Tab-separated table of C-alpha atoms in Angstrom:
chain	number	residue	atom	x	y	z
A	1	MET	CA	0.104	0.004	-0.135
A	2	THR	CA	1.545	3.518	-0.994
A	3	VAL	CA	0.412	6.496	1.414
A	4	GLN	CA	0.627	9.654	-0.954
A	5	LEU	CA	2.638	12.599	1.403
A	6	ALA	CA	2.418	16.346	1.371
A	7	PRO	CA	5.404	18.090	0.382
A	8	GLY	CA	7.751	18.157	3.792
A	9	GLU	CA	5.732	15.584	5.401
A	10	VAL	CA	7.152	12.714	7.243
A	11	ASP	CA	6.004	9.044	6.538
A	12	PHE	CA	4.721	7.594	10.174
A	13	GLY	CA	3.303	4.513	9.694
A	14	LEU	CA	0.344	3.506	7.438
A	15	ARG	CA	-3.041	5.768	7.003
A	16	LEU	CA	-5.726	4.814	9.578
A	17	THR	CA	-9.060	3.743	7.875
A	18	ARG	CA	-10.330	6.328	10.551
A	19	THR	CA	-8.946	9.650	8.613
A	20	PRO	CA	-11.198	12.028	8.074
A	21	ALA	CA	-11.574	13.775	4.394
A	22	PRO	CA	-8.730	16.418	4.520
A	23	CYS	CA	-9.762	20.241	5.498
A	24	VAL	CA	-7.783	23.556	6.294
A	25	VAL	CA	-8.959	23.771	10.265
A	26	VAL	CA	-9.480	28.219	10.271
A	27	ILE	CA	-9.421	29.054	13.932
A	28	PHE	CA	-10.481	32.508	15.052
A	29	GLY	CA	-9.364	33.361	17.960
A	30	ALA	CA	-6.318	32.122	17.886
A	31	SER	CA	-3.933	33.598	20.215
A	32	GLY	CA	-6.569	32.643	23.443
A	33	ASP	CA	-6.933	30.973	26.092
A	34	LEU	CA	-8.364	28.400	24.044
A	35	THR	CA	-6.447	27.507	21.368
A	36	GLN	CA	-3.877	26.848	23.470
A	37	ARG	CA	-5.039	24.542	26.494
A	38	LYS	CA	-7.473	22.703	24.203
A	39	LEU	CA	-7.468	22.878	20.288
A	40	GLY	CA	-3.684	23.090	19.481
A	41	PRO	CA	-2.798	20.097	21.692
A	42	ALA	CA	-5.745	18.551	20.157
A	43	LEU	CA	-5.167	19.169	16.840
A	44	TYR	CA	-1.299	17.627	17.809
A	45	ASN	CA	-2.713	14.201	19.042
A	46	LEU	CA	-4.764	13.705	16.540
A	47	HIS	CA	-1.827	14.303	13.739
A	48	LEU	CA	0.856	11.958	16.481
A	49	GLN	CA	-2.210	8.999	15.901
A	50	ARG	CA	-1.959	9.540	12.583
A	51	LEU	CA	-6.072	10.898	12.103
A	52	LEU	CA	-4.901	14.012	10.921
A	53	PRO	CA	-4.356	13.494	7.000
A	54	PRO	CA	-1.093	14.637	5.737
A	55	GLU	CA	-3.202	17.729	3.386
A	56	THR	CA	-5.024	19.160	6.226
A	57	ALA	CA	-3.592	22.773	6.792
A	58	ILE	CA	-4.580	24.843	10.076
A	59	VAL	CA	-4.932	28.539	9.857
A	60	GLY	CA	-5.175	31.199	13.056
A	61	VAL	CA	-6.925	34.147	12.732
A	62	ALA	CA	-5.947	36.847	15.320
A	63	ARG	CA	-5.634	40.939	16.067
A	64	ARG	CA	-2.857	40.342	17.886
A	65	ASP	CA	0.057	40.225	15.026
A	66	MET	CA	2.160	37.583	14.533
A	67	SER	CA	4.542	35.420	11.961
A	68	ASP	CA	3.202	31.957	10.512
A	69	GLU	CA	6.088	30.913	12.774
A	70	ALA	CA	5.921	33.349	15.592
A	71	PHE	CA	1.705	31.501	16.094
A	72	ALA	CA	2.999	28.009	15.643
A	73	ALA	CA	5.817	28.616	18.171
A	74	ARG	CA	2.979	30.004	20.634
A	75	LEU	CA	0.967	26.915	19.694
A	76	ARG	CA	3.796	24.669	20.682
A	77	LYS	CA	3.739	26.248	24.172
A	78	GLY	CA	0.829	25.358	24.655
A	79	ILE	CA	1.142	21.741	22.981
A	80	GLU	CA	4.242	21.342	25.893
A	81	ALA	CA	2.075	22.870	29.028
A	82	HIS	CA	-1.344	20.809	28.373
A	83	SER	CA	-1.104	18.469	25.865
A	84	ARG	CA	-1.472	14.566	27.877
A	85	ASN	CA	1.373	13.441	25.196
A	86	GLY	CA	4.143	16.374	24.610
A	87	ILE	CA	7.050	16.664	21.915
A	88	ASP	CA	9.018	14.077	22.295
A	89	ASP	CA	10.170	13.762	18.734
A	90	GLU	CA	11.046	17.186	16.502
A	91	ALA	CA	10.516	15.734	13.370
A	92	VAL	CA	6.738	14.687	13.391
A	93	TRP	CA	6.785	18.724	15.626
A	94	GLU	CA	8.048	20.078	12.363
A	95	SER	CA	5.376	18.153	10.122
A	96	PHE	CA	3.272	19.644	12.458
A	97	ALA	CA	4.490	22.868	12.400
A	98	ARG	CA	4.678	23.076	8.369
A	99	ARG	CA	0.646	22.778	8.266
A	100	VAL	CA	0.496	26.281	10.642
A	101	HIS	CA	-0.485	29.184	8.890
A	102	TYR	CA	-1.844	33.113	10.297
A	103	ALA	CA	-4.051	35.176	9.469
A	104	GLN	CA	-4.166	39.171	11.547
A	105	PHE	CA	-6.940	41.314	10.744
A	106	SER	CA	-9.890	42.386	13.298
A	107	PHE	CA	-13.227	40.192	12.752
A	108	ASP	CA	-14.952	42.977	11.455
A	109	ASP	CA	-12.487	43.707	8.576
A	110	GLU	CA	-13.926	42.670	5.161
A	111	GLU	CA	-10.799	42.921	3.796
A	112	GLY	CA	-9.243	40.378	6.165
A	113	TYR	CA	-12.011	38.135	5.072
A	114	ARG	CA	-10.769	38.220	1.196
A	115	ARG	CA	-6.878	38.160	2.401
A	116	LEU	CA	-8.132	34.517	4.099
A	117	GLY	CA	-10.138	33.169	1.295
A	118	ASP	CA	-6.971	34.308	-1.061
A	119	LEU	CA	-4.933	32.454	1.897
A	120	LEU	CA	-7.267	29.477	1.444
A	121	GLU	CA	-7.414	28.847	-2.122
A	122	ARG	CA	-3.625	28.543	-1.814
A	123	LEU	CA	-3.823	25.959	0.271
A	124	ASP	CA	-5.992	24.618	-1.986
A	125	ARG	CA	-3.948	24.237	-4.724
A	126	GLU	CA	-0.559	23.941	-3.199
A	127	ASP	CA	-1.593	21.453	-0.288
A	128	GLY	CA	-4.325	19.633	-1.891
A	129	THR	CA	-7.449	20.813	1.552
A	130	GLY	CA	-10.235	20.391	-1.721
A	131	GLY	CA	-11.643	23.267	-0.590
A	132	SER	CA	-13.366	22.214	2.839
A	133	ARG	CA	-13.811	23.917	5.236
A	134	LEU	CA	-14.329	24.196	9.775
A	135	TYR	CA	-14.662	27.045	11.144
A	136	TYR	CA	-14.162	27.142	14.421
A	137	LEU	CA	-14.567	30.183	16.611
A	138	ALA	CA	-12.720	30.329	19.595
A	139	THR	CA	-13.731	33.533	20.302
A	140	ALA	CA	-15.419	35.812	22.833
A	141	PRO	CA	-19.569	35.089	22.168
A	142	GLU	CA	-20.215	38.730	20.392
A	143	PHE	CA	-18.400	38.001	17.957
A	144	PHE	CA	-20.250	34.480	16.774
A	145	PRO	CA	-22.958	36.920	14.517
A	146	VAL	CA	-19.916	39.244	13.083
A	147	ILE	CA	-17.671	36.053	12.081
A	148	ALA	CA	-20.335	34.249	10.617
A	149	THR	CA	-21.820	37.122	8.413
A	150	SER	CA	-18.243	37.745	7.507
A	151	LEU	CA	-18.132	34.383	6.115
A	152	GLY	CA	-21.297	34.399	4.358
A	153	ARG	CA	-20.514	37.779	3.168
A	154	ALA	CA	-17.183	36.777	1.885
A	155	GLY	CA	-18.616	33.519	0.074
A	156	LEU	CA	-16.581	31.781	2.302
A	157	ALA	CA	-19.591	29.433	4.048
A	158	GLY	CA	-21.353	28.147	1.015
A	159	GLU	CA	-21.450	24.825	0.687
A	160	GLU	CA	-23.861	22.449	-2.436
A	161	ASP	CA	-25.558	19.345	-2.044
A	162	GLY	CA	-24.268	16.534	-3.476
A	163	ASP	CA	-21.076	18.409	-3.242
A	164	GLU	CA	-17.912	16.424	-2.139
A	165	ARG	CA	-16.366	19.680	-0.266
A	166	PHE	CA	-17.660	20.805	3.239
A	167	VAL	CA	-18.152	23.449	4.900
A	168	ARG	CA	-18.850	23.417	9.246
A	169	LEU	CA	-19.030	25.894	11.512
A	170	VAL	CA	-17.506	25.041	15.311
A	171	VAL	CA	-19.163	27.513	17.641
A	172	GLU	CA	-18.421	27.644	21.551
A	173	LYS	CA	-20.235	28.604	24.389
A	174	PRO	CA	-22.136	30.387	25.830
A	175	PHE	CA	-24.585	29.432	23.673
A	176	GLY	CA	-26.568	33.302	24.379
A	177	TYR	CA	-27.230	34.848	26.757
A	178	ASP	CA	-30.804	33.837	27.168
A	179	LEU	CA	-33.334	32.818	25.309
A	180	ALA	CA	-34.416	34.974	23.364
A	181	SER	CA	-30.317	35.667	22.107
A	182	ALA	CA	-29.709	31.502	21.642
A	183	ARG	CA	-33.238	32.567	18.916
A	184	LYS	CA	-31.175	35.916	17.630
A	185	LEU	CA	-27.721	34.059	16.925
A	186	ASN	CA	-29.446	30.731	15.823
A	187	ASP	CA	-31.015	32.842	13.020
A	188	GLU	CA	-27.766	35.139	12.111
A	189	LEU	CA	-26.024	31.908	11.379
A	190	SER	CA	-29.037	30.477	9.826
A	191	GLY	CA	-28.581	33.796	7.849
A	192	HIS	CA	-25.124	32.407	5.746
A	193	PHE	CA	-24.965	28.574	6.718
A	194	ARG	CA	-27.529	25.403	6.649
A	195	GLU	CA	-28.523	23.947	9.921
A	196	ARG	CA	-26.257	20.748	9.331
A	197	GLN	CA	-23.302	23.022	8.837
A	198	VAL	CA	-23.299	24.132	12.342
A	199	TYR	CA	-22.061	21.947	15.024
A	200	ARG	CA	-22.632	23.802	18.910
A	201	ILE	CA	-20.147	22.136	20.204
A	202	ASP	CA	-19.828	20.902	23.833
A	203	HIS	CA	-15.768	20.321	24.698
A	204	TYR	CA	-17.411	17.753	27.818
A	205	LEU	CA	-18.950	15.332	24.933
A	206	GLY	CA	-15.402	13.756	24.081
A	207	LYS	CA	-14.039	13.489	27.434
A	208	GLU	CA	-13.799	9.250	27.978
A	209	THR	CA	-15.757	9.449	30.892
A	210	VAL	CA	-18.475	11.102	29.241
A	211	GLN	CA	-18.489	8.674	26.307
A	212	ASN	CA	-18.347	5.690	27.973
A	213	LEU	CA	-21.572	6.624	30.010
A	214	LEU	CA	-23.542	4.867	26.797
A	215	VAL	CA	-21.811	1.943	26.670
A	216	PHE	CA	-21.715	1.335	30.867
A	217	ARG	CA	-25.845	2.268	30.985
A	218	PHE	CA	-27.044	0.726	27.697
A	219	GLY	CA	-24.725	-2.087	26.688
A	220	ASN	CA	-24.423	-3.149	30.551
A	221	ALA	CA	-27.219	-5.618	31.315
A	222	ILE	CA	-26.689	-5.981	34.899
A	223	PHE	CA	-27.429	-1.702	35.583
A	224	GLU	CA	-30.139	-0.940	33.132
A	225	PRO	CA	-33.269	-3.129	35.360
A	226	VAL	CA	-31.635	-1.066	38.248
A	227	TRP	CA	-31.324	2.018	36.570
A	228	ASN	CA	-34.072	3.918	37.766
A	229	ARG	CA	-36.155	5.879	40.825
A	230	ARG	CA	-37.171	2.376	42.533
A	231	TYR	CA	-33.626	1.486	42.637
A	232	VAL	CA	-31.423	4.801	42.859
A	233	ASP	CA	-32.263	7.746	45.320
A	234	HIS	CA	-30.439	10.097	43.533
A	235	VAL	CA	-27.690	11.181	41.115
A	236	GLN	CA	-24.599	13.395	42.536
A	237	ILE	CA	-22.997	15.382	39.174
A	238	THR	CA	-19.984	16.306	40.193
A	239	VAL	CA	-17.340	19.270	38.000
A	240	ALA	CA	-14.448	19.961	39.942
A	241	GLU	CA	-12.274	23.246	38.911
A	242	THR	CA	-8.052	23.055	39.379
A	243	VAL	CA	-7.243	26.056	38.795
A	244	GLY	CA	-8.829	29.527	38.581
A	245	VAL	CA	-9.976	31.667	35.832
A	246	GLU	CA	-6.231	32.673	34.785
A	247	GLY	CA	-6.560	35.652	32.947
A	248	ARG	CA	-10.260	34.882	31.608
A	249	ALA	CA	-11.624	37.627	33.368
A	250	GLY	CA	-12.468	39.430	30.826
A	251	TYR	CA	-14.687	36.948	29.891
A	252	TYR	CA	-15.736	35.329	33.111
A	253	GLU	CA	-17.173	38.230	34.299
A	254	SER	CA	-19.923	38.228	31.847
A	255	ALA	CA	-20.766	34.516	32.449
A	256	GLY	CA	-19.985	33.559	35.282
A	257	VAL	CA	-20.508	29.640	35.925
A	258	VAL	CA	-23.835	29.260	34.926
A	259	ARG	CA	-23.662	30.553	31.393
A	260	ASP	CA	-20.300	29.416	31.743
A	261	ILE	CA	-20.569	25.098	33.224
A	262	ILE	CA	-23.870	24.490	33.413
A	263	GLN	CA	-25.584	26.077	30.124
A	264	SER	CA	-23.064	23.735	28.226
A	265	HIS	CA	-21.241	21.082	30.092
A	266	MET	CA	-22.953	20.415	32.901
A	267	MET	CA	-26.567	20.007	30.940
A	268	GLN	CA	-25.575	17.282	28.646
A	269	LEU	CA	-24.500	14.959	31.882
A	270	PRO	CA	-27.943	14.317	33.529
A	271	THR	CA	-29.464	13.676	29.728
A	272	LEU	CA	-26.757	10.973	29.582
A	273	MET	CA	-27.724	9.603	32.809
A	274	ALA	CA	-31.497	9.732	32.790
A	275	MET	CA	-32.084	10.005	29.010
A	276	GLU	CA	-33.498	6.410	26.898
A	277	SER	CA	-31.855	4.056	24.542
A	278	PRO	CA	-31.964	5.935	21.339
A	279	VAL	CA	-33.374	3.974	18.393
A	280	ALA	CA	-29.637	4.705	17.125
A	281	ILE	CA	-26.067	5.846	17.547
A	282	GLU	CA	-26.287	8.650	15.462
A	283	PRO	CA	-26.957	11.838	16.274
A	284	ASP	CA	-30.209	13.033	14.931
A	285	ALA	CA	-31.593	10.090	17.558
A	286	VAL	CA	-29.089	10.898	20.766
A	287	ARG	CA	-30.364	14.110	20.240
A	288	SER	CA	-34.146	13.192	20.314
A	289	GLU	CA	-33.848	11.598	23.390
A	290	LYS	CA	-31.732	14.109	25.444
A	291	VAL	CA	-34.430	17.031	24.381
A	292	LYS	CA	-36.880	14.383	26.591
A	293	VAL	CA	-34.876	14.439	29.360
A	294	LEU	CA	-34.870	18.671	29.207
A	295	ARG	CA	-38.451	18.414	28.961
A	296	ALA	CA	-39.233	16.671	31.663
A	297	ALA	CA	-37.046	18.522	33.972
A	298	ARG	CA	-39.376	20.063	36.500
A	299	ARG	CA	-38.909	24.183	36.233
A	300	ILE	CA	-38.137	25.492	39.216
A	301	ALA	CA	-40.269	28.553	40.315
A	302	PRO	CA	-39.387	31.657	41.613
A	303	GLU	CA	-39.743	31.400	45.314
A	304	ASP	CA	-38.262	28.011	45.445
A	305	VAL	CA	-34.916	29.048	43.455
A	306	ALA	CA	-33.662	29.804	47.260
A	307	ARG	CA	-34.069	26.096	48.433
A	308	ASN	CA	-32.650	24.098	44.867
A	309	VAL	CA	-29.731	26.556	44.371
A	310	VAL	CA	-26.458	27.556	46.117
A	311	LEU	CA	-24.220	30.282	44.420
A	312	GLY	CA	-20.739	31.332	45.447
A	313	GLN	CA	-16.880	31.885	44.367
A	314	TYR	CA	-13.681	30.723	45.304
A	315	GLY	CA	-12.004	32.766	48.023
A	316	PRO	CA	-8.203	32.970	48.478
A	317	GLY	CA	-6.595	30.063	49.953
A	318	THR	CA	-3.559	27.972	50.176
A	319	ILE	CA	-2.176	25.046	47.823
A	320	ASP	CA	0.902	23.064	47.872
A	321	GLY	CA	1.971	25.575	50.042
A	322	GLN	CA	1.489	28.492	47.912
A	323	HIS	CA	-0.676	31.008	48.475
A	324	VAL	CA	-3.640	31.622	45.499
A	325	PRO	CA	-5.855	34.255	45.241
A	326	GLY	CA	-9.268	34.778	45.431
A	327	TYR	CA	-12.132	36.011	42.524
A	328	ARG	CA	-11.961	39.145	43.505
A	329	GLN	CA	-8.090	39.189	43.617
A	330	GLU	CA	-7.768	38.811	40.553
A	331	PRO	CA	-6.695	40.818	37.544
A	332	ARG	CA	-9.185	42.723	36.092
A	333	VAL	CA	-11.810	41.413	38.590
A	334	ALA	CA	-13.669	43.693	40.116
A	335	PRO	CA	-13.085	43.961	44.187
A	336	ASP	CA	-17.002	44.084	44.226
A	337	SER	CA	-17.802	41.373	42.196
A	338	ARG	CA	-20.624	39.112	42.505
A	339	THR	CA	-19.789	37.035	39.260
A	340	PRO	CA	-20.288	33.422	40.722
A	341	THR	CA	-17.695	30.882	39.973
A	342	PHE	CA	-19.600	28.431	42.358
A	343	VAL	CA	-23.596	26.596	41.825
A	344	ALA	CA	-24.682	23.759	43.588
A	345	LEU	CA	-28.051	23.112	41.845
A	346	ARG	CA	-30.979	20.243	42.168
A	347	LEU	CA	-32.764	18.873	39.460
A	348	PHE	CA	-35.603	17.411	39.370
A	349	ILE	CA	-36.698	14.854	36.326
A	350	ASP	CA	-40.545	14.222	36.199
A	351	ASN	CA	-40.387	11.053	33.540
A	352	TRP	CA	-41.287	7.695	34.067
A	353	ARG	CA	-38.504	5.993	35.098
A	354	TRP	CA	-36.859	9.052	37.245
A	355	ALA	CA	-40.594	10.774	38.725
A	356	GLY	CA	-40.171	11.391	42.305
């Protein structure tokens, strides 16, 4: 078997059958914390596992002025600090770094999107990415509609039926600040992208523990007969952080723990714990069962909030003999901030399996 390598690519073994089609991964907000901690390490690990096609290119977009080499060096720092694998082989790293490109412009700059389009076309010709795009919005929420609209106006969002190329838009949380703003954001995205193109991402669903829940429940004959209110008194789900806001106060002061964790990550977990078996392990079927759980969740009346919800902030303390600041002592946090960083929430699922 012969594997065709891209120019400068190093052959680390046969391409796996699970390897997806090549594309250009465009990360908006490439200079931010999410790219440093999560996206860079994730892409590098896929490269290590030969799950990225050799033709795949990575383009970072942000307002900070950087060269391709400077962006690659920034990614390397994040990989060395946060990847479970790290960088042990310089040849492997160099083959990854050759994929990396950078485009500097403000997210509302029409000329910047024209230059981005030119870069994407060049990568199609030189790397063989086939015209496929994956846009990842690792930015502050207020830029989601700005970027989606700008991509549409620049002709960078289209995807035709039956076309082998694909265009995807990945939207990070929080998805709106309330029901009205979430609906408004949906309308703005759908003005330029089809529903099948939009992924409202929740990276908790990629964690091994979370993915194992479905197998644990539905593939295990021991648990299914007792997984109900008759044998289970209650279920506790804990998400415990080991770090503070670490420079993210500009985002966290406007989001807080409810929009940062509850709205996205935490609401996924009780749906997986309480849902019925889907008719197929397919996205639409799984989503349908999860939505049924959310509809069965008992609404908390305003007068009952105090009995079912506790909010708080982390304060100053000591870890391993080192003093750590409290939330109000973090840079760019107001000294009288009431933004919650801790929440305990009690939910009741009023369906036939769990009611009572």
